[in-house]
Short mmCIF file of C-alpha atoms and ligand atoms in Angstrom, two decimals:
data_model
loop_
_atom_site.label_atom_id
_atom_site.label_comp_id
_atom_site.label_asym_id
_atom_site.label_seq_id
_atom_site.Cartn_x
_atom_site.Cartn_y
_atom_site.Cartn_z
CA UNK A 1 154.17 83.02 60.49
CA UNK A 2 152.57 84.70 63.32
CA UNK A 3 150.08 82.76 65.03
CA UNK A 4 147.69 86.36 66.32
CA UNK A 5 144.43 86.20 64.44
CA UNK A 6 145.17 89.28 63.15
CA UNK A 7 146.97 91.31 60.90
CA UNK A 8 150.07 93.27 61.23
CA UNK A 9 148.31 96.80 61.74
CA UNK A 10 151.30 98.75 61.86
CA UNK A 11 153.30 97.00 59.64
CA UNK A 12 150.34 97.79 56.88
CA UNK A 13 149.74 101.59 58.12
CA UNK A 14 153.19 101.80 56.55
CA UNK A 15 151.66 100.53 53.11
CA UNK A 16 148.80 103.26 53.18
CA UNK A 17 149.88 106.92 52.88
CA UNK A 18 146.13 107.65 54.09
CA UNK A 19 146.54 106.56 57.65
CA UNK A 20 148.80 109.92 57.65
CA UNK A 21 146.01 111.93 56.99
CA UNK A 22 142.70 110.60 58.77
CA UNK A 23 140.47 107.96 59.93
CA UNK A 24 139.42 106.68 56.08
CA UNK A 25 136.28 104.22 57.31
CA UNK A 26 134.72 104.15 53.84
CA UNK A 27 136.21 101.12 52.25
CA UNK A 28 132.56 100.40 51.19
CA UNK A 29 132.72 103.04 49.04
CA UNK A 30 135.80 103.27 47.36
CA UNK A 31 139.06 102.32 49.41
CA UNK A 32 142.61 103.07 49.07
CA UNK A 33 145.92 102.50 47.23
CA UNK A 34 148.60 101.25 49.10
CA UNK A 35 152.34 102.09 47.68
CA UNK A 36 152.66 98.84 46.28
CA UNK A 37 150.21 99.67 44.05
CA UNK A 38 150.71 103.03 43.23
CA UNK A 39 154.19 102.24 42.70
CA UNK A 40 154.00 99.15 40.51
CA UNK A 41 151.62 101.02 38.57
CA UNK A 42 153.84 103.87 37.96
CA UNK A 43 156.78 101.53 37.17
CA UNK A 44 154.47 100.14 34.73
CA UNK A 45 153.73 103.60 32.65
CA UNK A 46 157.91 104.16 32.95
CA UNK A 47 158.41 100.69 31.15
CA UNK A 48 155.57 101.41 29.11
CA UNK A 49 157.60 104.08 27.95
CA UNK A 50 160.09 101.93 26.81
CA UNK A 51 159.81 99.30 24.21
CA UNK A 52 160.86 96.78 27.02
CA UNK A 53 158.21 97.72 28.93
CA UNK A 54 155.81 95.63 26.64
CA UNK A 55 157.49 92.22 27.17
CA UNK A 56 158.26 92.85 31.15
CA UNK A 57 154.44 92.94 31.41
CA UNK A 58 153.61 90.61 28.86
CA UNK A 59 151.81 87.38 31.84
CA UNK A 60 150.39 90.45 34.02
CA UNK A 61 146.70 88.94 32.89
CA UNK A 62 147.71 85.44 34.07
CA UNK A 63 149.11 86.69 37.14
CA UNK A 64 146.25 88.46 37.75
CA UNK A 65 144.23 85.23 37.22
CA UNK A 66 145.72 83.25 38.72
CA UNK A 67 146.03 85.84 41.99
CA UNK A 68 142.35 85.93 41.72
CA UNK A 69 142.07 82.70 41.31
CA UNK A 70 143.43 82.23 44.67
CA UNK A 71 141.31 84.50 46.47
CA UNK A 72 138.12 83.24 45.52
CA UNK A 73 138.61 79.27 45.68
CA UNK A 74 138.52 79.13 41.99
CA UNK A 75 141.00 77.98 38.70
CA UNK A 76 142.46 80.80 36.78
CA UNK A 77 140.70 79.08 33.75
CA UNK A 78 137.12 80.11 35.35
CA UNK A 79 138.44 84.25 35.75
CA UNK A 80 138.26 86.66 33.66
CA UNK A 81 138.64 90.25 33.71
CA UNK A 82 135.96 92.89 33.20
CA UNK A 83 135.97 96.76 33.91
CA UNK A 84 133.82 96.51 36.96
CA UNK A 85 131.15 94.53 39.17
CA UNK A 86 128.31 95.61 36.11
CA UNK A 87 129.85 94.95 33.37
CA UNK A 88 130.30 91.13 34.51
CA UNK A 89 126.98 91.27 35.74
CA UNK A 90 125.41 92.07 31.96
CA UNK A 91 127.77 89.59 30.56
CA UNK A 92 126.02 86.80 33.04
CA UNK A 93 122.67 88.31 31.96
CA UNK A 94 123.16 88.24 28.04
CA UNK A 95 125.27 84.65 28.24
CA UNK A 96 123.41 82.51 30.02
CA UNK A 97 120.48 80.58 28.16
CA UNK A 98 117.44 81.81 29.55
CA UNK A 99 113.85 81.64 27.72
CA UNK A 100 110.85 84.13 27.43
CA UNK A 101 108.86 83.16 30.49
CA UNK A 102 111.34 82.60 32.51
CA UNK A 103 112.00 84.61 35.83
CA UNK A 104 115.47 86.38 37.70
CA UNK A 105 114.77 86.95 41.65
CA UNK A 106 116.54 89.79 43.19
CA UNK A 107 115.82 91.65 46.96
CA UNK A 108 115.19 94.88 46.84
CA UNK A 109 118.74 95.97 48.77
CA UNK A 110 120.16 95.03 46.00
CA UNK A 111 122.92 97.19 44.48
CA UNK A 112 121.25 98.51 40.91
CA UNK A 113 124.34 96.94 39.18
CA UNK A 114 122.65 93.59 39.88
CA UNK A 115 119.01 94.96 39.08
CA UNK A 116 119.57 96.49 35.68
CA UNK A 117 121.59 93.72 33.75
CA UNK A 118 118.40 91.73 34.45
CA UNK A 119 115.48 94.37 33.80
CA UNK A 120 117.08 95.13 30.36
CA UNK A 121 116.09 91.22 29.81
CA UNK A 122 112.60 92.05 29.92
CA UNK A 123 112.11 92.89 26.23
CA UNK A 124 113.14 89.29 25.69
CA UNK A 125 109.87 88.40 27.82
CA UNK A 126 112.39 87.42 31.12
CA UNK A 127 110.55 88.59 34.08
CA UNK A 128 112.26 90.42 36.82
CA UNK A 129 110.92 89.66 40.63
CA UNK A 130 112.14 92.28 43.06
CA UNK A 131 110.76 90.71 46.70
CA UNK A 132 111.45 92.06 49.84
CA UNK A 133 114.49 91.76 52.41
CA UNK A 134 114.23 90.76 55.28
CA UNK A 135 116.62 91.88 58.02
CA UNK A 136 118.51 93.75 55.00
CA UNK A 137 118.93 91.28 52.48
CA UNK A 138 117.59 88.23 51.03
CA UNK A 139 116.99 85.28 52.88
CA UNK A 140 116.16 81.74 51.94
CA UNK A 141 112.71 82.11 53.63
CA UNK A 142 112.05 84.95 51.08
CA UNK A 143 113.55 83.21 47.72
CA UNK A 144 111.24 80.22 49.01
CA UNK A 145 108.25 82.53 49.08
CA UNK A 146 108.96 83.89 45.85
CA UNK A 147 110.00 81.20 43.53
CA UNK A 148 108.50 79.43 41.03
CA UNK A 149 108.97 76.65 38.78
CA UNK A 150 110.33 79.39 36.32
CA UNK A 151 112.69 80.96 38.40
CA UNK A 152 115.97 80.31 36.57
CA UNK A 153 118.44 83.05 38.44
CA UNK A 154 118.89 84.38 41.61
CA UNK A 155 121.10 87.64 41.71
CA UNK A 156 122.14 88.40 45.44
CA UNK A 157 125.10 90.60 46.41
CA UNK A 158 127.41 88.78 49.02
CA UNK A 159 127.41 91.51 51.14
CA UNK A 160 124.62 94.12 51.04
CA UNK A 161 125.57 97.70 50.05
CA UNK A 162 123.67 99.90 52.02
CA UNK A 163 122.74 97.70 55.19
CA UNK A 164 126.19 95.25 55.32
CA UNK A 165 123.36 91.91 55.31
CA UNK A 166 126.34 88.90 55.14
CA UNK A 167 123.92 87.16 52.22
CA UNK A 168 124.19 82.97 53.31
CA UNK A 169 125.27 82.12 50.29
CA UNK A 170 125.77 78.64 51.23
CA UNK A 171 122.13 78.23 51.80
CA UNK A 172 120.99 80.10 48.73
CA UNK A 173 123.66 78.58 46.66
CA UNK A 174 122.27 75.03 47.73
CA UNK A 175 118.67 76.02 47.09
CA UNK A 176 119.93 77.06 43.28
CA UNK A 177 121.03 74.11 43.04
CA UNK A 178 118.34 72.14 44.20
CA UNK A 179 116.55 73.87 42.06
CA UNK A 180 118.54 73.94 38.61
CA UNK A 181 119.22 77.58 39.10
CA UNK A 182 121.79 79.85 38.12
CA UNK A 183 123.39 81.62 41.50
CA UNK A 184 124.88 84.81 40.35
CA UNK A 185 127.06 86.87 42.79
CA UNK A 186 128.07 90.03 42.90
CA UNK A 187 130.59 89.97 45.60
CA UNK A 188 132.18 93.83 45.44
CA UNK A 189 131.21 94.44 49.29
CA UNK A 190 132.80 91.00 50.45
CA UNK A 191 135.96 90.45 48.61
CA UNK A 192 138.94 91.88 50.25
CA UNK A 193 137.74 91.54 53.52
CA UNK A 194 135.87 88.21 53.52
CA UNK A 195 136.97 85.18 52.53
CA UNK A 196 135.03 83.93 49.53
CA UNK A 197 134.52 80.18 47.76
CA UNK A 198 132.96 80.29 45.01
CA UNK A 199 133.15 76.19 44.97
CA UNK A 200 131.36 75.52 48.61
CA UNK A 201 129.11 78.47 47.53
CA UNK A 202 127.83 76.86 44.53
CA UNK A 203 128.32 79.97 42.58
CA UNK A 204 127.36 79.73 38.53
CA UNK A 205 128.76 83.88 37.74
CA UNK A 206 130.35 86.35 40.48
CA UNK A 207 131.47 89.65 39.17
CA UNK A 208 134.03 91.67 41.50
CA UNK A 209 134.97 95.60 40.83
CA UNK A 210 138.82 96.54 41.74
CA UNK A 211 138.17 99.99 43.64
CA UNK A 212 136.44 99.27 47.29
CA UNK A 213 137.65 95.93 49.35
CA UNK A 214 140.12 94.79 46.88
CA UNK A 215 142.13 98.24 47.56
CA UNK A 216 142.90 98.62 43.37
CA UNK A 217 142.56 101.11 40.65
CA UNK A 218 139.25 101.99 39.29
CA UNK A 219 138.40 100.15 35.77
CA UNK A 220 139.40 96.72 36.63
CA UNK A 221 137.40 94.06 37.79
CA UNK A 222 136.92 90.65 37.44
CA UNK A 223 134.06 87.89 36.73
CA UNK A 224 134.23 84.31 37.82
CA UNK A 225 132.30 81.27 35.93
CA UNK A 226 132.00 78.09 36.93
CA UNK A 227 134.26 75.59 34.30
CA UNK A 228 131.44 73.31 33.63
CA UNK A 229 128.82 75.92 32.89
CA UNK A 230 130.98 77.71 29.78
CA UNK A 231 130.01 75.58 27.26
CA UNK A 232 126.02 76.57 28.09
CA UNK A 233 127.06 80.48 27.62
CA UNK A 234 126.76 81.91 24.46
CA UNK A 235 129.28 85.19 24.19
CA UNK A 236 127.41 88.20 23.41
CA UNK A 237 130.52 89.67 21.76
CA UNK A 238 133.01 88.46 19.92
CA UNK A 239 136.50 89.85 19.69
CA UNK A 240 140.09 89.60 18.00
CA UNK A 241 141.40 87.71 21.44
CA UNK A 242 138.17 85.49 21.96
CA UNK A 243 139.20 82.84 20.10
CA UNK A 244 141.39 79.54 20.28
CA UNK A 245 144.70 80.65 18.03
CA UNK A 246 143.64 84.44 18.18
CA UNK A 247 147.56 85.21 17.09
CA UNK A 248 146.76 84.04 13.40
CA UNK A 249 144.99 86.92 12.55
CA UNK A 250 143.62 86.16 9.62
CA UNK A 251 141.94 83.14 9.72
CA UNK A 252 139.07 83.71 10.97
CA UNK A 253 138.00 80.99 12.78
CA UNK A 254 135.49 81.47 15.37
CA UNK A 255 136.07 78.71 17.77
CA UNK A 256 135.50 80.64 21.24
CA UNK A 257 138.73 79.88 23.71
CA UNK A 258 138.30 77.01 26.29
CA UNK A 259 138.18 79.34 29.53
CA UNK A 260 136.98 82.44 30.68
CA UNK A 261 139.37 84.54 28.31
CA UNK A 262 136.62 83.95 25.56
CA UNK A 263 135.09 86.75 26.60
CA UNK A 264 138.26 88.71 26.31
CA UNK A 265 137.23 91.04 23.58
CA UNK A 266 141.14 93.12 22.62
CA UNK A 267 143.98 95.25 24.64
CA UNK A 268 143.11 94.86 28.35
CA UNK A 269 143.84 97.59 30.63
CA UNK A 270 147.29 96.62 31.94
CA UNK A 271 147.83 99.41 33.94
CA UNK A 272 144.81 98.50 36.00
CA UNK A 273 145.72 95.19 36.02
CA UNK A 274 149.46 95.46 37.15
CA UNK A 275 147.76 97.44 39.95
CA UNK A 276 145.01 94.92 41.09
CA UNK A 277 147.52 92.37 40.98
CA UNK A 278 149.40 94.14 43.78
CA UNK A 279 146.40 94.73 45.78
CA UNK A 280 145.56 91.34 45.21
CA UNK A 281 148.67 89.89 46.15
CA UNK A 282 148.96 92.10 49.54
CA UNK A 283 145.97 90.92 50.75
CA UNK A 284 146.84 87.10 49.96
CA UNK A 285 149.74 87.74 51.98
CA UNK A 286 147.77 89.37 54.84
CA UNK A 287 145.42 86.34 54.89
CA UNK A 288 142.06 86.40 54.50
CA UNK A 289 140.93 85.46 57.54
CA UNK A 290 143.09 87.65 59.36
CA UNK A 291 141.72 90.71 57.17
CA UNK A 292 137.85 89.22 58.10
CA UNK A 293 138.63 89.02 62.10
CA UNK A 294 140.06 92.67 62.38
CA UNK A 295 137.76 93.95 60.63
CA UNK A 296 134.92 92.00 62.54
CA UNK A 297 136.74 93.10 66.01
CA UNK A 298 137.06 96.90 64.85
CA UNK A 299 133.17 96.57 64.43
CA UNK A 300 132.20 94.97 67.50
CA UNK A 301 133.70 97.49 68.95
CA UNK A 302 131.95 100.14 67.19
CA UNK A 303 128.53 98.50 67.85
CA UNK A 304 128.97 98.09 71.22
CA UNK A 305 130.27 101.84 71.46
CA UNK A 306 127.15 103.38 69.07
CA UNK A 307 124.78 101.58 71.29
CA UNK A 308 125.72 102.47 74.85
CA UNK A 309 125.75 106.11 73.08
CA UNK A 310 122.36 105.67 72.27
CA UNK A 311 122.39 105.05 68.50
CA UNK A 312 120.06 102.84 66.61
CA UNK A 313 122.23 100.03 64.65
CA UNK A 314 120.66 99.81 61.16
CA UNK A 315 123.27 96.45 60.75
CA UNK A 316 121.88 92.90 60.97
CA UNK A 317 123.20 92.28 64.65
CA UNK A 318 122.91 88.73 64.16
CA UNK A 319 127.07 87.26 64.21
CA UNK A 320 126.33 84.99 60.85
CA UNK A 321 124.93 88.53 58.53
CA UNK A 322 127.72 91.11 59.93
CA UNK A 323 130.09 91.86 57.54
CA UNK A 324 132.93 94.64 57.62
CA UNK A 325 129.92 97.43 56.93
CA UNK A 326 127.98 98.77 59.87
CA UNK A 327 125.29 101.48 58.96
CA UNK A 328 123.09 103.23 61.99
CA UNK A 329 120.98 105.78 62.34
CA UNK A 330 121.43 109.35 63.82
CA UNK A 331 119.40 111.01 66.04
CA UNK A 332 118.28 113.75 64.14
CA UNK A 333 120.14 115.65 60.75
CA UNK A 334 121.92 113.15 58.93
CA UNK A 335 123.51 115.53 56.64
CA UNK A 336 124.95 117.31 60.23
CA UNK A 337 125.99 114.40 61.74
CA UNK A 338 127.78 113.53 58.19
CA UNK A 339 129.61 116.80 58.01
CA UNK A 340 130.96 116.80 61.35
CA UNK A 341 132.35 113.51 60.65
CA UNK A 342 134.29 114.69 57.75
CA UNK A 343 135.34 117.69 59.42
CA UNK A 344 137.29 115.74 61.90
CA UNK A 345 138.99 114.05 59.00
CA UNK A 346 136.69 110.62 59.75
CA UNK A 347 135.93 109.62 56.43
CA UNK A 348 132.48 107.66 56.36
CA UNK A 349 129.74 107.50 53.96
CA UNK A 350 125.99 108.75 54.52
CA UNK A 351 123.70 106.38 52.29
CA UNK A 352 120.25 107.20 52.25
CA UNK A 353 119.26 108.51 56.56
CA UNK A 354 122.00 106.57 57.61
CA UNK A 355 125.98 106.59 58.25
CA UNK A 356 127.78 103.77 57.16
CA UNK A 357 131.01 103.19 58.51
CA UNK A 358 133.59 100.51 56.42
CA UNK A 359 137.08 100.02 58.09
CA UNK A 360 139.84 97.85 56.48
CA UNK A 361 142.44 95.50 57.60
CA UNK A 362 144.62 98.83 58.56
CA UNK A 363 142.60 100.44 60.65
CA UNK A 364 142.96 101.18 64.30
CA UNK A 365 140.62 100.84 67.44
CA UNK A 366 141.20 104.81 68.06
CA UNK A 367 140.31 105.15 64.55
CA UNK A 368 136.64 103.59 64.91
CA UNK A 369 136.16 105.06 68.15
CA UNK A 370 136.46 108.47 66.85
CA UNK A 371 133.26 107.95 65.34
CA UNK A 372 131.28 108.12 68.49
CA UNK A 373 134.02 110.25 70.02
CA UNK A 374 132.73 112.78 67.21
CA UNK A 375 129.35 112.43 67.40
CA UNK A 376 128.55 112.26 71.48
CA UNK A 377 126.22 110.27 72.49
CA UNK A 378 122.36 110.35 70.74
CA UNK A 379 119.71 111.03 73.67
CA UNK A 380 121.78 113.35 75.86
CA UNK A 381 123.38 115.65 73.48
CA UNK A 382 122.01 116.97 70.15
CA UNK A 383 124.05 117.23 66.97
CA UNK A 384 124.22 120.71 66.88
CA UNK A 385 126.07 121.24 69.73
C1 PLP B 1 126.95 95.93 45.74
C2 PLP B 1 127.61 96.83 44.73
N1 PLP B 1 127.79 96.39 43.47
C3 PLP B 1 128.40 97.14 42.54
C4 PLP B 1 128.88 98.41 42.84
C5 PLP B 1 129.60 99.21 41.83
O1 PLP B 1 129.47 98.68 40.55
P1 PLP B 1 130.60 98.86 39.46
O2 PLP B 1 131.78 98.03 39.90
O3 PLP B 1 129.98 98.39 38.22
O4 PLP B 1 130.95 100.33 39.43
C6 PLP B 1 128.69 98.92 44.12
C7 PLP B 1 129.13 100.30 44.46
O5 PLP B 1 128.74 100.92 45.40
C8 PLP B 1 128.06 98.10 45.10
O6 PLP B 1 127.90 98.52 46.35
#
């Protein structure tokens, strides 16, 4: 094993087809599929269209577990698999015993996919507090400021959407604890390029989409519950897999499985999951912490290259918040500054007045560069040039 602290980048430009065609920087949005996925997915659908395509696939779900398993510090018994990073989040929301009265603490940088799951709880009489970030995402200061006695949940993404805030969820997991609350996670912006464990985090629920970090298909995702907290969550559905001895169809017997898979409701989406297994599995064999310092050089770099240009970084600068996202302002037209980005085949994002820029385990320093390279510098030359 090489002993570099980082990744193979040209051995995994040769996995991504889109390194032929530009500078793809948007990870945070929706990233890419390497061949190994595209391929074992379509050598899924050919099997598929053979009867022995059913049995060749038949463990793909434990696989997949126990892949993701792997990847976030936890047993394959505490996974299971969802759509996407919302639907986990509403089946934290509607399983976990909360009371009338009782109140769910969220920042307001929060991702809506961890908002709404918890606002549709207010009919019940759960209260919803949305306090303010501070340096771009929730800090322990803040969630000390705002508790109560009746706080019961605090909802935090691990890595902030629009501003890239690193959350501490070591300290905020701790506090929950402390406090006999439930820590829910929802850790699309971190996992893929940050190492993540869920055990030293203290994390009760984390729910995971496939498409951005993770480099998989859309439509598969994945929730995580801690083991000793399933017997305190009541399922809000029920289906023909959820149950311990599902294959005697009809007895009827609704003892919920043991693990995770009681929320299982029927047929799971193999194709997405064949697929998000191979994502999965490239990046275990990358290495975490290879993917995270890469990514946190190609950033530096960046930072260091938008300020001496002039730009404003929008990014908590401090080294414990950075994450593989770093968002800054333009001087001037954001939509301009945008556009000529694309133009010159740098694919970025423009979230709200700002550019975010998301790079991935196989991208290049030229590649970051070309950001500023694209834009000139801020104060002595305007975007219209
Ligand atoms: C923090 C965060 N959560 C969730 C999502 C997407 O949610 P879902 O996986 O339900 O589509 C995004 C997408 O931008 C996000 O940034």
């Amino acid at each position: 094993m090489s002993s570099s602290p980082y990744p193979d980048v040209d051995a995994l430009r040769e996995l991504f087809p889109v390194t032929e065609q530009c500078a793809y920087l948007n990870h945070a949005a929706v990233g890419t599929l390497s061949n190994r996925v595209r391929d074992a997915m379509a050598t899924y659908l050919s099997d598929r269209a053979l009867a022995s395509g059913l049995v060749q696939h038949e463990y793909v779900s434990e696989d997949l577990r126990c892949s993701l398993a792997r990847l976030t510090n936890a047993t394959p018994e505490e996974i299971g698999l969802v759509q996407n990073t919302s639907e986990g989040l509403n089946l934290a929301a509607n399983a976990l015993p909360l009371e009338p009265g009782d109140n769910v603490l969220f920042c307001d940088m929060e991702f809506p996919a961890n908002v709404y799951p918890w606002m549709n709880l207010q009919p019940r009489g759960i209260e919803t507090r949305c306090v303010p970030h501070h340096g771009g995402g929730l800090t322990l200061e803040a969630l000390e400021e705002h508790a109560d006695d009746r706080t019961r949940v605090v909802a935090v993404s691990s890595v902030e959407f629009l501003t890239g805030f690193r959350s501490d969820l070591a300290a905020l997991g701790a506090w929950c604890r402390r406090h006999g609350c439930y820590f829910v996670v929802d850790g699309i912006q971190s996992l893929g390029v940050l190492p993540m464990d869920v055990k030293a985090y203290e994390i009760d629920f984390l729910s995971c989409g496939g498409p951005k970090w993770l480099m998989g298909p859309a439509g598969q995702g994945f929730f995580y519950v801690r083991g000793d907290l399933l017997d305190q969550l009541q399922p809000p559905f029920a289906g023909c897999v959820s149950v311990a001895g599902w294959e005697a169809w009809r007895d009827y017997d609704l003892t919920f499985l043991p693990d995770a898979r009681r929320f299982d409701l029927g047929c799971g989406n193999l194709v997405g999951q064949v697929g998000l297994l191979a994502a999965v599995q490239t990046l275990l064999t990358v290495g975490m912490n290879k993917i995270a310092a890469w990514t946190r050089h190609l950033t530096d770099l960046l930072m260091e290259d938008l300020r001496c240009r002039g730009y404003r970084i929008v990014s908590n600068p401090s080294p414990e918040r950075r994450s593989a996202i770093l968002t800054f302002a333009v001087d001037g037209d954001v939509d301009q500054a945008y556009d000529r980005l694309i133009a010159a085949d740098v694919i970025i994002s423009k979230r709200e007045t700002f550019i975010r820029v998301s790079p991935h385990c196989y991208n290049t320093e030229e590649e970051i560069l070309r950001v500023g390279e694209v834009l000139g510098d801020a104060q002595t030359r305007g975007l219209d040039d």
